[in-house]
mmCIF file with all atom_site columns, C-alpha atoms in Angstrom:
data_model
loop_
_atom_site.group_PDB
_atom_site.id
_atom_site.type_symbol
_atom_site.label_atom_id
_atom_site.label_alt_id
_atom_site.label_comp_id
_atom_site.label_asym_id
_atom_site.label_entity_id
_atom_site.label_seq_id
_atom_site.pdbx_PDB_ins_code
_atom_site.Cartn_x
_atom_site.Cartn_y
_atom_site.Cartn_z
_atom_site.occupancy
_atom_site.B_iso_or_equiv
_atom_site.pdbx_formal_charge
_atom_site.auth_seq_id
_atom_site.auth_comp_id
_atom_site.auth_asym_id
_atom_site.auth_atom_id
_atom_site.pdbx_PDB_model_num
ATOM 1   C CA . VAL A 1 1   ? 68.074 120.050 100.609 1.00 0.00 ? 3   VAL A CA 1
ATOM 2   C CA . PRO A 1 2   ? 67.762 121.782 98.363  1.00 0.00 ? 4   PRO A CA 1
ATOM 3   C CA . ASP A 1 3   ? 70.971 123.670 99.263  1.00 0.00 ? 5   ASP A CA 1
ATOM 4   C CA . THR A 1 4   ? 74.154 121.799 99.879  1.00 0.00 ? 6   THR A CA 1
ATOM 5   C CA . ARG A 1 5   ? 75.802 122.113 103.188 1.00 0.00 ? 7   ARG A CA 1
ATOM 6   C CA . ALA A 1 6   ? 79.283 121.392 103.859 1.00 0.00 ? 8   ALA A CA 1
ATOM 7   C CA . ASP A 1 7   ? 78.477 120.572 107.564 1.00 0.00 ? 9   ASP A CA 1
ATOM 8   C CA . HIS A 1 8   ? 75.515 118.311 106.814 1.00 0.00 ? 10  HIS A CA 1
ATOM 9   C CA . ALA A 1 9   ? 76.870 115.337 108.623 1.00 0.00 ? 11  ALA A CA 1
ATOM 10  C CA . VAL A 1 10  ? 77.851 117.337 111.741 1.00 0.00 ? 12  VAL A CA 1
ATOM 11  C CA . ALA A 1 11  ? 74.334 119.001 111.738 1.00 0.00 ? 13  ALA A CA 1
ATOM 12  C CA . MET A 1 12  ? 72.501 115.578 111.331 1.00 0.00 ? 14  MET A CA 1
ATOM 13  C CA . ALA A 1 13  ? 74.872 114.058 114.032 1.00 0.00 ? 15  ALA A CA 1
ATOM 14  C CA . LYS A 1 14  ? 73.916 116.917 116.540 1.00 0.00 ? 16  LYS A CA 1
ATOM 15  C CA . PHE A 1 15  ? 70.288 116.547 115.563 1.00 0.00 ? 17  PHE A CA 1
ATOM 16  C CA . ALA A 1 16  ? 70.505 112.745 116.137 1.00 0.00 ? 18  ALA A CA 1
ATOM 17  C CA . LEU A 1 17  ? 71.971 113.147 119.388 1.00 0.00 ? 19  LEU A CA 1
ATOM 18  C CA . GLU A 1 18  ? 69.438 115.614 120.510 1.00 0.00 ? 20  GLU A CA 1
ATOM 19  C CA . MET A 1 19  ? 66.635 113.388 119.398 1.00 0.00 ? 21  MET A CA 1
ATOM 20  C CA . GLN A 1 20  ? 67.971 110.648 121.665 1.00 0.00 ? 22  GLN A CA 1
ATOM 21  C CA . ARG A 1 21  ? 68.290 112.931 124.566 1.00 0.00 ? 23  ARG A CA 1
ATOM 22  C CA . LYS A 1 22  ? 64.751 114.344 124.187 1.00 0.00 ? 24  LYS A CA 1
ATOM 23  C CA . MET A 1 23  ? 63.490 110.692 123.917 1.00 0.00 ? 25  MET A CA 1
ATOM 24  C CA . ASP A 1 24  ? 64.831 110.219 127.534 1.00 0.00 ? 26  ASP A CA 1
ATOM 25  C CA . PHE A 1 25  ? 62.577 113.016 128.647 1.00 0.00 ? 27  PHE A CA 1
ATOM 26  C CA . VAL A 1 26  ? 59.625 111.474 126.840 1.00 0.00 ? 28  VAL A CA 1
ATOM 27  C CA . ARG A 1 27  ? 60.217 108.287 128.720 1.00 0.00 ? 29  ARG A CA 1
ATOM 28  C CA . GLU A 1 28  ? 60.723 110.022 132.029 1.00 0.00 ? 30  GLU A CA 1
ATOM 29  C CA . SER A 1 29  ? 57.349 111.751 131.392 1.00 0.00 ? 31  SER A CA 1
ATOM 30  C CA . LEU A 1 30  ? 55.497 108.896 130.107 1.00 0.00 ? 32  LEU A CA 1
ATOM 31  C CA . THR A 1 31  ? 56.754 106.742 133.003 1.00 0.00 ? 33  THR A CA 1
ATOM 32  C CA . GLN A 1 32  ? 55.092 109.239 135.569 1.00 0.00 ? 34  GLN A CA 1
ATOM 33  C CA . ARG A 1 33  ? 51.777 108.932 133.807 1.00 0.00 ? 35  ARG A CA 1
ATOM 34  C CA . LEU A 1 34  ? 51.740 105.364 132.537 1.00 0.00 ? 36  LEU A CA 1
ATOM 35  C CA . GLY A 1 35  ? 54.192 103.500 134.694 1.00 0.00 ? 37  GLY A CA 1
ATOM 36  C CA . ASP A 1 36  ? 57.618 101.796 134.453 1.00 0.00 ? 38  ASP A CA 1
ATOM 37  C CA . GLU A 1 37  ? 56.753 99.592  131.512 1.00 0.00 ? 39  GLU A CA 1
ATOM 38  C CA . VAL A 1 38  ? 57.291 102.510 129.067 1.00 0.00 ? 40  VAL A CA 1
ATOM 39  C CA . MET A 1 39  ? 60.940 102.595 130.081 1.00 0.00 ? 41  MET A CA 1
ATOM 40  C CA . VAL A 1 40  ? 61.317 99.773  127.222 1.00 0.00 ? 42  VAL A CA 1
ATOM 41  C CA . LEU A 1 41  ? 60.698 102.599 124.661 1.00 0.00 ? 43  LEU A CA 1
ATOM 42  C CA . LYS A 1 42  ? 63.800 103.546 122.779 1.00 0.00 ? 44  LYS A CA 1
ATOM 43  C CA . LEU A 1 43  ? 64.427 105.360 119.654 1.00 0.00 ? 45  LEU A CA 1
ATOM 44  C CA . ARG A 1 44  ? 66.743 103.709 117.062 1.00 0.00 ? 46  ARG A CA 1
ATOM 45  C CA . VAL A 1 45  ? 68.404 106.201 114.677 1.00 0.00 ? 47  VAL A CA 1
ATOM 46  C CA . GLY A 1 46  ? 70.471 105.784 111.477 1.00 0.00 ? 48  GLY A CA 1
ATOM 47  C CA . PHE A 1 47  ? 72.120 108.135 108.957 1.00 0.00 ? 49  PHE A CA 1
ATOM 48  C CA . HIS A 1 48  ? 74.117 108.112 105.802 1.00 0.00 ? 50  HIS A CA 1
ATOM 49  C CA . SER A 1 49  ? 75.705 110.734 103.658 1.00 0.00 ? 51  SER A CA 1
ATOM 50  C CA . GLY A 1 50  ? 75.279 110.918 99.859  1.00 0.00 ? 52  GLY A CA 1
ATOM 51  C CA . PRO A 1 51  ? 73.281 112.379 96.998  1.00 0.00 ? 53  PRO A CA 1
ATOM 52  C CA . VAL A 1 52  ? 69.584 112.535 96.931  1.00 0.00 ? 54  VAL A CA 1
ATOM 53  C CA . THR A 1 53  ? 66.904 113.467 94.586  1.00 0.00 ? 55  THR A CA 1
ATOM 54  C CA . ALA A 1 54  ? 64.054 115.683 96.221  1.00 0.00 ? 56  ALA A CA 1
ATOM 55  C CA . GLY A 1 55  ? 60.659 116.865 95.238  1.00 0.00 ? 57  GLY A CA 1
ATOM 56  C CA . VAL A 1 56  ? 57.137 117.434 96.150  1.00 0.00 ? 58  VAL A CA 1
ATOM 57  C CA . ILE A 1 57  ? 54.843 114.684 95.423  1.00 0.00 ? 59  ILE A CA 1
ATOM 58  C CA . ARG A 1 58  ? 51.409 116.136 94.543  1.00 0.00 ? 60  ARG A CA 1
ATOM 59  C CA . GLY A 1 59  ? 48.164 114.493 95.522  1.00 0.00 ? 61  GLY A CA 1
ATOM 60  C CA . GLN A 1 60  ? 45.544 114.750 98.022  1.00 0.00 ? 62  GLN A CA 1
ATOM 61  C CA . ARG A 1 61  ? 48.384 115.314 100.819 1.00 0.00 ? 63  ARG A CA 1
ATOM 62  C CA . ALA A 1 62  ? 51.361 116.806 99.137  1.00 0.00 ? 64  ALA A CA 1
ATOM 63  C CA . ARG A 1 63  ? 54.583 115.850 100.543 1.00 0.00 ? 65  ARG A CA 1
ATOM 64  C CA . PHE A 1 64  ? 58.135 116.739 100.233 1.00 0.00 ? 66  PHE A CA 1
ATOM 65  C CA . GLN A 1 65  ? 60.077 113.601 99.760  1.00 0.00 ? 67  GLN A CA 1
ATOM 66  C CA . LEU A 1 66  ? 63.753 112.274 99.216  1.00 0.00 ? 68  LEU A CA 1
ATOM 67  C CA . PHE A 1 67  ? 64.646 109.416 96.797  1.00 0.00 ? 69  PHE A CA 1
ATOM 68  C CA . GLY A 1 68  ? 67.666 107.384 95.956  1.00 0.00 ? 70  GLY A CA 1
ATOM 69  C CA . ASP A 1 69  ? 70.159 105.016 97.191  1.00 0.00 ? 71  ASP A CA 1
ATOM 70  C CA . THR A 1 70  ? 71.245 107.419 100.020 1.00 0.00 ? 72  THR A CA 1
ATOM 71  C CA . VAL A 1 71  ? 67.746 107.238 101.468 1.00 0.00 ? 73  VAL A CA 1
ATOM 72  C CA . ASN A 1 72  ? 67.772 103.417 101.202 1.00 0.00 ? 74  ASN A CA 1
ATOM 73  C CA . THR A 1 73  ? 71.104 103.164 103.024 1.00 0.00 ? 75  THR A CA 1
ATOM 74  C CA . ALA A 1 74  ? 69.841 105.670 105.836 1.00 0.00 ? 76  ALA A CA 1
ATOM 75  C CA . SER A 1 75  ? 67.045 103.397 106.364 1.00 0.00 ? 77  SER A CA 1
ATOM 76  C CA . ARG A 1 76  ? 69.120 100.291 106.479 1.00 0.00 ? 78  ARG A CA 1
ATOM 77  C CA . MET A 1 77  ? 71.348 102.174 109.151 1.00 0.00 ? 79  MET A CA 1
ATOM 78  C CA . GLU A 1 78  ? 68.281 102.629 111.255 1.00 0.00 ? 80  GLU A CA 1
ATOM 79  C CA . SER A 1 79  ? 66.881 99.129  110.684 1.00 0.00 ? 81  SER A CA 1
ATOM 80  C CA . THR A 1 80  ? 70.014 97.228  111.411 1.00 0.00 ? 82  THR A CA 1
ATOM 81  C CA . GLY A 1 81  ? 70.621 99.424  114.559 1.00 0.00 ? 83  GLY A CA 1
ATOM 82  C CA . LYS A 1 82  ? 69.968 98.768  118.099 1.00 0.00 ? 84  LYS A CA 1
ATOM 83  C CA . PRO A 1 83  ? 67.426 100.535 120.325 1.00 0.00 ? 85  PRO A CA 1
ATOM 84  C CA . GLY A 1 84  ? 68.655 103.585 122.068 1.00 0.00 ? 86  GLY A CA 1
ATOM 85  C CA . ARG A 1 85  ? 71.694 103.935 119.519 1.00 0.00 ? 87  ARG A CA 1
ATOM 86  C CA . ILE A 1 86  ? 72.570 105.868 116.508 1.00 0.00 ? 88  ILE A CA 1
ATOM 87  C CA . GLN A 1 87  ? 74.230 103.955 113.853 1.00 0.00 ? 89  GLN A CA 1
ATOM 88  C CA . VAL A 1 88  ? 75.975 105.792 110.936 1.00 0.00 ? 90  VAL A CA 1
ATOM 89  C CA . SER A 1 89  ? 77.614 104.533 107.647 1.00 0.00 ? 91  SER A CA 1
ATOM 90  C CA . THR A 1 90  ? 81.193 104.580 106.727 1.00 0.00 ? 92  THR A CA 1
ATOM 91  C CA . ALA A 1 91  ? 80.340 107.497 104.253 1.00 0.00 ? 93  ALA A CA 1
ATOM 92  C CA . ALA A 1 92  ? 78.770 109.619 107.062 1.00 0.00 ? 94  ALA A CA 1
ATOM 93  C CA . ALA A 1 93  ? 81.570 108.603 109.566 1.00 0.00 ? 95  ALA A CA 1
ATOM 94  C CA . ASP A 1 94  ? 84.083 109.762 106.928 1.00 0.00 ? 96  ASP A CA 1
ATOM 95  C CA . GLU A 1 95  ? 82.315 113.136 106.655 1.00 0.00 ? 97  GLU A CA 1
ATOM 96  C CA . LEU A 1 96  ? 82.331 113.565 110.518 1.00 0.00 ? 98  LEU A CA 1
ATOM 97  C CA . THR A 1 97  ? 85.938 112.491 110.481 1.00 0.00 ? 99  THR A CA 1
ATOM 98  C CA . LYS A 1 98  ? 86.856 115.218 108.014 1.00 0.00 ? 100 LYS A CA 1
ATOM 99  C CA . ALA A 1 99  ? 85.058 117.850 110.077 1.00 0.00 ? 101 ALA A CA 1
ATOM 100 C CA . GLY A 1 100 ? 86.936 116.910 113.049 1.00 0.00 ? 102 GLY A CA 1
ATOM 101 C CA . PHE A 1 101 ? 84.441 114.865 114.938 1.00 0.00 ? 103 PHE A CA 1
ATOM 102 C CA . ALA A 1 102 ? 86.100 111.355 114.909 1.00 0.00 ? 104 ALA A CA 1
ATOM 103 C CA . SER A 1 103 ? 85.922 111.201 118.680 1.00 0.00 ? 105 SER A CA 1
ATOM 104 C CA . TRP A 1 104 ? 82.262 111.049 118.465 1.00 0.00 ? 106 TRP A CA 1
ATOM 105 C CA . LEU A 1 105 ? 82.389 107.773 116.730 1.00 0.00 ? 107 LEU A CA 1
ATOM 106 C CA . VAL A 1 106 ? 83.037 104.148 117.886 1.00 0.00 ? 108 VAL A CA 1
ATOM 107 C CA . ALA A 1 107 ? 83.326 101.432 115.337 1.00 0.00 ? 109 ALA A CA 1
ATOM 108 C CA . ARG A 1 108 ? 80.565 98.668  115.648 1.00 0.00 ? 110 ARG A CA 1
ATOM 109 C CA . GLU A 1 109 ? 82.427 95.484  116.415 1.00 0.00 ? 111 GLU A CA 1
ATOM 110 C CA . GLU A 1 110 ? 80.288 93.351  114.150 1.00 0.00 ? 112 GLU A CA 1
ATOM 111 C CA . THR A 1 111 ? 79.455 94.007  110.594 1.00 0.00 ? 113 THR A CA 1
ATOM 112 C CA . VAL A 1 112 ? 75.666 94.365  109.709 1.00 0.00 ? 114 VAL A CA 1
ATOM 113 C CA . GLU A 1 113 ? 73.865 92.539  106.965 1.00 0.00 ? 115 GLU A CA 1
ATOM 114 C CA . ALA A 1 114 ? 71.814 95.291  105.199 1.00 0.00 ? 116 ALA A CA 1
ATOM 115 C CA . LYS A 1 115 ? 69.187 94.183  102.652 1.00 0.00 ? 117 LYS A CA 1
ATOM 116 C CA . GLY A 1 116 ? 70.265 95.019  99.308  1.00 0.00 ? 118 GLY A CA 1
ATOM 117 C CA . LYS A 1 117 ? 73.892 96.269  100.350 1.00 0.00 ? 119 LYS A CA 1
ATOM 118 C CA . GLY A 1 118 ? 75.488 93.163  101.864 1.00 0.00 ? 120 GLY A CA 1
ATOM 119 C CA . ARG A 1 119 ? 77.812 93.301  104.875 1.00 0.00 ? 121 ARG A CA 1
ATOM 120 C CA . LEU A 1 120 ? 78.643 96.599  105.867 1.00 0.00 ? 122 LEU A CA 1
ATOM 121 C CA . HIS A 1 121 ? 81.066 98.242  108.436 1.00 0.00 ? 123 HIS A CA 1
ATOM 122 C CA . THR A 1 122 ? 79.343 100.751 110.624 1.00 0.00 ? 124 THR A CA 1
ATOM 123 C CA . PHE A 1 123 ? 79.892 103.187 113.528 1.00 0.00 ? 125 PHE A CA 1
ATOM 124 C CA . TRP A 1 124 ? 77.980 104.106 116.464 1.00 0.00 ? 126 TRP A CA 1
ATOM 125 C CA . LEU A 1 125 ? 77.511 107.967 117.205 1.00 0.00 ? 127 LEU A CA 1
ATOM 126 C CA . GLU A 1 126 ? 78.370 108.532 120.786 1.00 0.00 ? 128 GLU A CA 1
ATOM 127 C CA . GLY A 1 127 ? 78.818 112.300 120.615 1.00 0.00 ? 129 GLY A CA 1
ATOM 128 C CA . ASP A 1 128 ? 80.303 114.446 123.228 1.00 0.00 ? 130 ASP A CA 1
ATOM 129 C CA . ARG A 1 129 ? 77.793 115.248 125.835 1.00 0.00 ? 131 ARG A CA 1
ATOM 130 C CA . LYS A 1 130 ? 79.624 118.312 127.223 1.00 0.00 ? 132 LYS A CA 1
ATOM 131 C CA . ASP A 1 131 ? 79.340 119.803 123.676 1.00 0.00 ? 133 ASP A CA 1
ATOM 132 C CA . MET A 1 132 ? 75.673 119.486 123.504 1.00 0.00 ? 134 MET A CA 1
ATOM 133 C CA . ARG A 1 133 ? 73.468 122.445 124.773 1.00 0.00 ? 135 ARG A CA 1
ATOM 134 C CA . ALA A 1 134 ? 71.826 121.687 128.233 1.00 0.00 ? 136 ALA A CA 1
ATOM 135 C CA . LEU A 1 135 ? 68.015 120.955 128.145 1.00 0.00 ? 137 LEU A CA 1
ATOM 136 C CA . PRO A 1 136 ? 65.504 121.302 130.969 1.00 0.00 ? 138 PRO A CA 1
ATOM 137 C CA . ARG A 1 137 ? 65.052 118.442 133.345 1.00 0.00 ? 139 ARG A CA 1
ATOM 138 C CA . SER A 1 138 ? 61.411 118.432 133.009 1.00 0.00 ? 140 SER A CA 1
ATOM 139 C CA . PHE A 1 139 ? 58.131 119.234 131.029 1.00 0.00 ? 141 PHE A CA 1
ATOM 140 C CA . SER A 1 140 ? 55.790 121.776 131.599 1.00 0.00 ? 142 SER A CA 1
ATOM 141 C CA . GLN A 1 141 ? 52.942 119.232 131.627 1.00 0.00 ? 143 GLN A CA 1
ATOM 142 C CA . SER A 1 142 ? 52.666 115.363 131.796 1.00 0.00 ? 144 SER A CA 1
ATOM 143 C CA . GLY A 1 143 ? 54.460 114.499 128.450 1.00 0.00 ? 145 GLY A CA 1
ATOM 144 C CA . ILE A 1 144 ? 55.245 115.882 125.114 1.00 0.00 ? 146 ILE A CA 1
ATOM 145 C CA . PHE A 1 145 ? 53.450 116.223 121.659 1.00 0.00 ? 147 PHE A CA 1
ATOM 146 C CA . VAL A 1 146 ? 55.578 116.783 118.571 1.00 0.00 ? 148 VAL A CA 1
ATOM 147 C CA . PRO A 1 147 ? 53.295 118.497 116.127 1.00 0.00 ? 149 PRO A CA 1
ATOM 148 C CA . ASP A 1 148 ? 53.484 117.928 112.353 1.00 0.00 ? 150 ASP A CA 1
ATOM 149 C CA . ASP A 1 149 ? 51.826 120.532 110.113 1.00 0.00 ? 151 ASP A CA 1
ATOM 150 C CA . GLU A 1 150 ? 49.177 118.014 109.299 1.00 0.00 ? 152 GLU A CA 1
ATOM 151 C CA . ASP A 1 151 ? 48.721 116.324 112.589 1.00 0.00 ? 153 ASP A CA 1
ATOM 152 C CA . GLU A 1 152 ? 48.777 119.323 114.965 1.00 0.00 ? 154 GLU A CA 1
ATOM 153 C CA . GLY A 1 153 ? 46.717 118.821 117.993 1.00 0.00 ? 155 GLY A CA 1
ATOM 154 C CA . GLU A 1 154 ? 46.070 115.097 117.279 1.00 0.00 ? 156 GLU A CA 1
ATOM 155 C CA . PRO A 1 155 ? 45.961 112.697 120.417 1.00 0.00 ? 157 PRO A CA 1
ATOM 156 C CA . MET A 1 156 ? 48.531 109.929 120.915 1.00 0.00 ? 158 MET A CA 1
ATOM 157 C CA . HIS A 1 157 ? 46.828 106.390 121.354 1.00 0.00 ? 159 HIS A CA 1
ATOM 158 C CA . LEU A 1 158 ? 49.001 104.324 124.029 1.00 0.00 ? 160 LEU A CA 1
ATOM 159 C CA . GLN A 1 159 ? 48.096 100.680 124.346 1.00 0.00 ? 161 GLN A CA 1
ATOM 160 C CA . ARG A 1 160 ? 48.857 98.762  127.592 1.00 0.00 ? 162 ARG A CA 1
ATOM 161 C CA . CYS A 1 161 ? 48.389 94.975  127.755 1.00 0.00 ? 163 CYS A CA 1
ATOM 162 C CA . GLU A 1 162 ? 48.499 92.703  130.774 1.00 0.00 ? 164 GLU A CA 1
ATOM 163 C CA . ARG A 1 163 ? 48.364 88.877  130.859 1.00 0.00 ? 165 ARG A CA 1
ATOM 164 C CA . SER A 1 164 ? 45.588 87.962  133.396 1.00 0.00 ? 166 SER A CA 1
ATOM 165 C CA . ASP A 1 165 ? 46.048 84.300  133.244 1.00 0.00 ? 167 ASP A CA 1
ATOM 166 C CA . ASP A 1 166 ? 47.919 81.605  131.153 1.00 0.00 ? 168 ASP A CA 1
ATOM 167 C CA . THR A 1 167 ? 45.603 82.245  128.111 1.00 0.00 ? 169 THR A CA 1
ATOM 168 C CA . ALA A 1 168 ? 44.155 85.746  128.303 1.00 0.00 ? 170 ALA A CA 1
ATOM 169 C CA . THR A 1 169 ? 45.613 89.106  127.574 1.00 0.00 ? 171 THR A CA 1
ATOM 170 C CA . GLU A 1 170 ? 43.675 92.268  128.608 1.00 0.00 ? 172 GLU A CA 1
ATOM 171 C CA . CYS A 1 171 ? 44.492 95.310  126.725 1.00 0.00 ? 173 CYS A CA 1
ATOM 172 C CA . THR A 1 172 ? 43.432 98.917  127.263 1.00 0.00 ? 174 THR A CA 1
ATOM 173 C CA . THR A 1 173 ? 43.909 101.882 125.129 1.00 0.00 ? 175 THR A CA 1
ATOM 174 C CA . GLU A 1 174 ? 44.661 105.480 126.645 1.00 0.00 ? 176 GLU A CA 1
ATOM 175 C CA . VAL A 1 175 ? 44.331 108.448 124.521 1.00 0.00 ? 177 VAL A CA 1
ATOM 176 C CA . VAL A 1 176 ? 46.644 111.267 125.789 1.00 0.00 ? 178 VAL A CA 1
ATOM 177 C CA . MET A 1 177 ? 47.375 114.581 124.573 1.00 0.00 ? 179 MET A CA 1
ATOM 178 C CA . LEU A 1 178 ? 51.000 115.407 125.085 1.00 0.00 ? 180 LEU A CA 1
ATOM 179 C CA . ASP A 1 179 ? 52.446 119.129 125.195 1.00 0.00 ? 181 ASP A CA 1
ATOM 180 C CA . ILE A 1 180 ? 55.847 120.026 124.581 1.00 0.00 ? 182 ILE A CA 1
ATOM 181 C CA . PRO A 1 181 ? 57.445 123.439 125.700 1.00 0.00 ? 183 PRO A CA 1
ATOM 182 C CA . GLN A 1 182 ? 58.766 125.619 122.879 1.00 0.00 ? 184 GLN A CA 1
ATOM 183 C CA . GLU A 1 183 ? 62.381 125.136 123.888 1.00 0.00 ? 185 GLU A CA 1
ATOM 184 C CA . PHE A 1 184 ? 62.095 121.504 123.027 1.00 0.00 ? 186 PHE A CA 1
ATOM 185 C CA . ASP A 1 185 ? 61.153 121.934 119.423 1.00 0.00 ? 187 ASP A CA 1
ATOM 186 C CA . ILE A 1 186 ? 64.252 120.730 117.482 1.00 0.00 ? 188 ILE A CA 1
ATOM 187 C CA . HIS A 1 187 ? 64.943 121.014 113.744 1.00 0.00 ? 189 HIS A CA 1
ATOM 188 C CA . PRO A 1 188 ? 68.233 120.228 111.886 1.00 0.00 ? 190 PRO A CA 1
ATOM 189 C CA . SER A 1 189 ? 68.678 123.593 110.753 1.00 0.00 ? 191 SER A CA 1
ATOM 190 C CA . GLN A 1 190 ? 69.469 124.633 114.268 1.00 0.00 ? 192 GLN A CA 1
ATOM 191 C CA . TYR A 1 191 ? 72.682 122.643 114.238 1.00 0.00 ? 193 TYR A CA 1
ATOM 192 C CA . GLY A 1 192 ? 74.773 125.046 111.949 1.00 0.00 ? 194 GLY A CA 1
ATOM 193 C CA . GLU A 1 193 ? 78.458 125.255 111.437 1.00 0.00 ? 195 GLU A CA 1
ATOM 194 C CA . ALA A 1 194 ? 80.302 123.477 114.115 1.00 0.00 ? 196 ALA A CA 1
#
């Protein structure tokens, strides 16, 4: 958006796969700093292909936003997915198949009940790991920080809770500043023509 891309589904599939790979590095890095309990952190991703309306919403914090049924369906793909998996709609799977990437897809065995959509047949995006570019095995520091234009330099608050007896749970909050090397920055525009 705003320019139509014939390879949009392939670009987003590669982007989603790269996000999952980078989440693995985030988990490894946080484990070194905070312990094994962060290994339960997993990213759930979903996407759908279709028409959208886009625009800038003005106000105190102007934002570029997308609207329409496609956005709602993509949200349902994420919310009905599973942690650590990428779920795609039939429409997105059709686009990937037309582009020659059917081998990246595995049909989900069960249908999903999506709010406002009913029962849907969906697919898991598995990708082809050998086709993805190699990433470095470690971070330059103790973790990552993915900056947003408005949030750049903001710390991440992580809460760790432990049950001390049958009734009490003790929680501590740790504020961490995570840095990410430049080579870890990702954006869908990097994943152009297949």
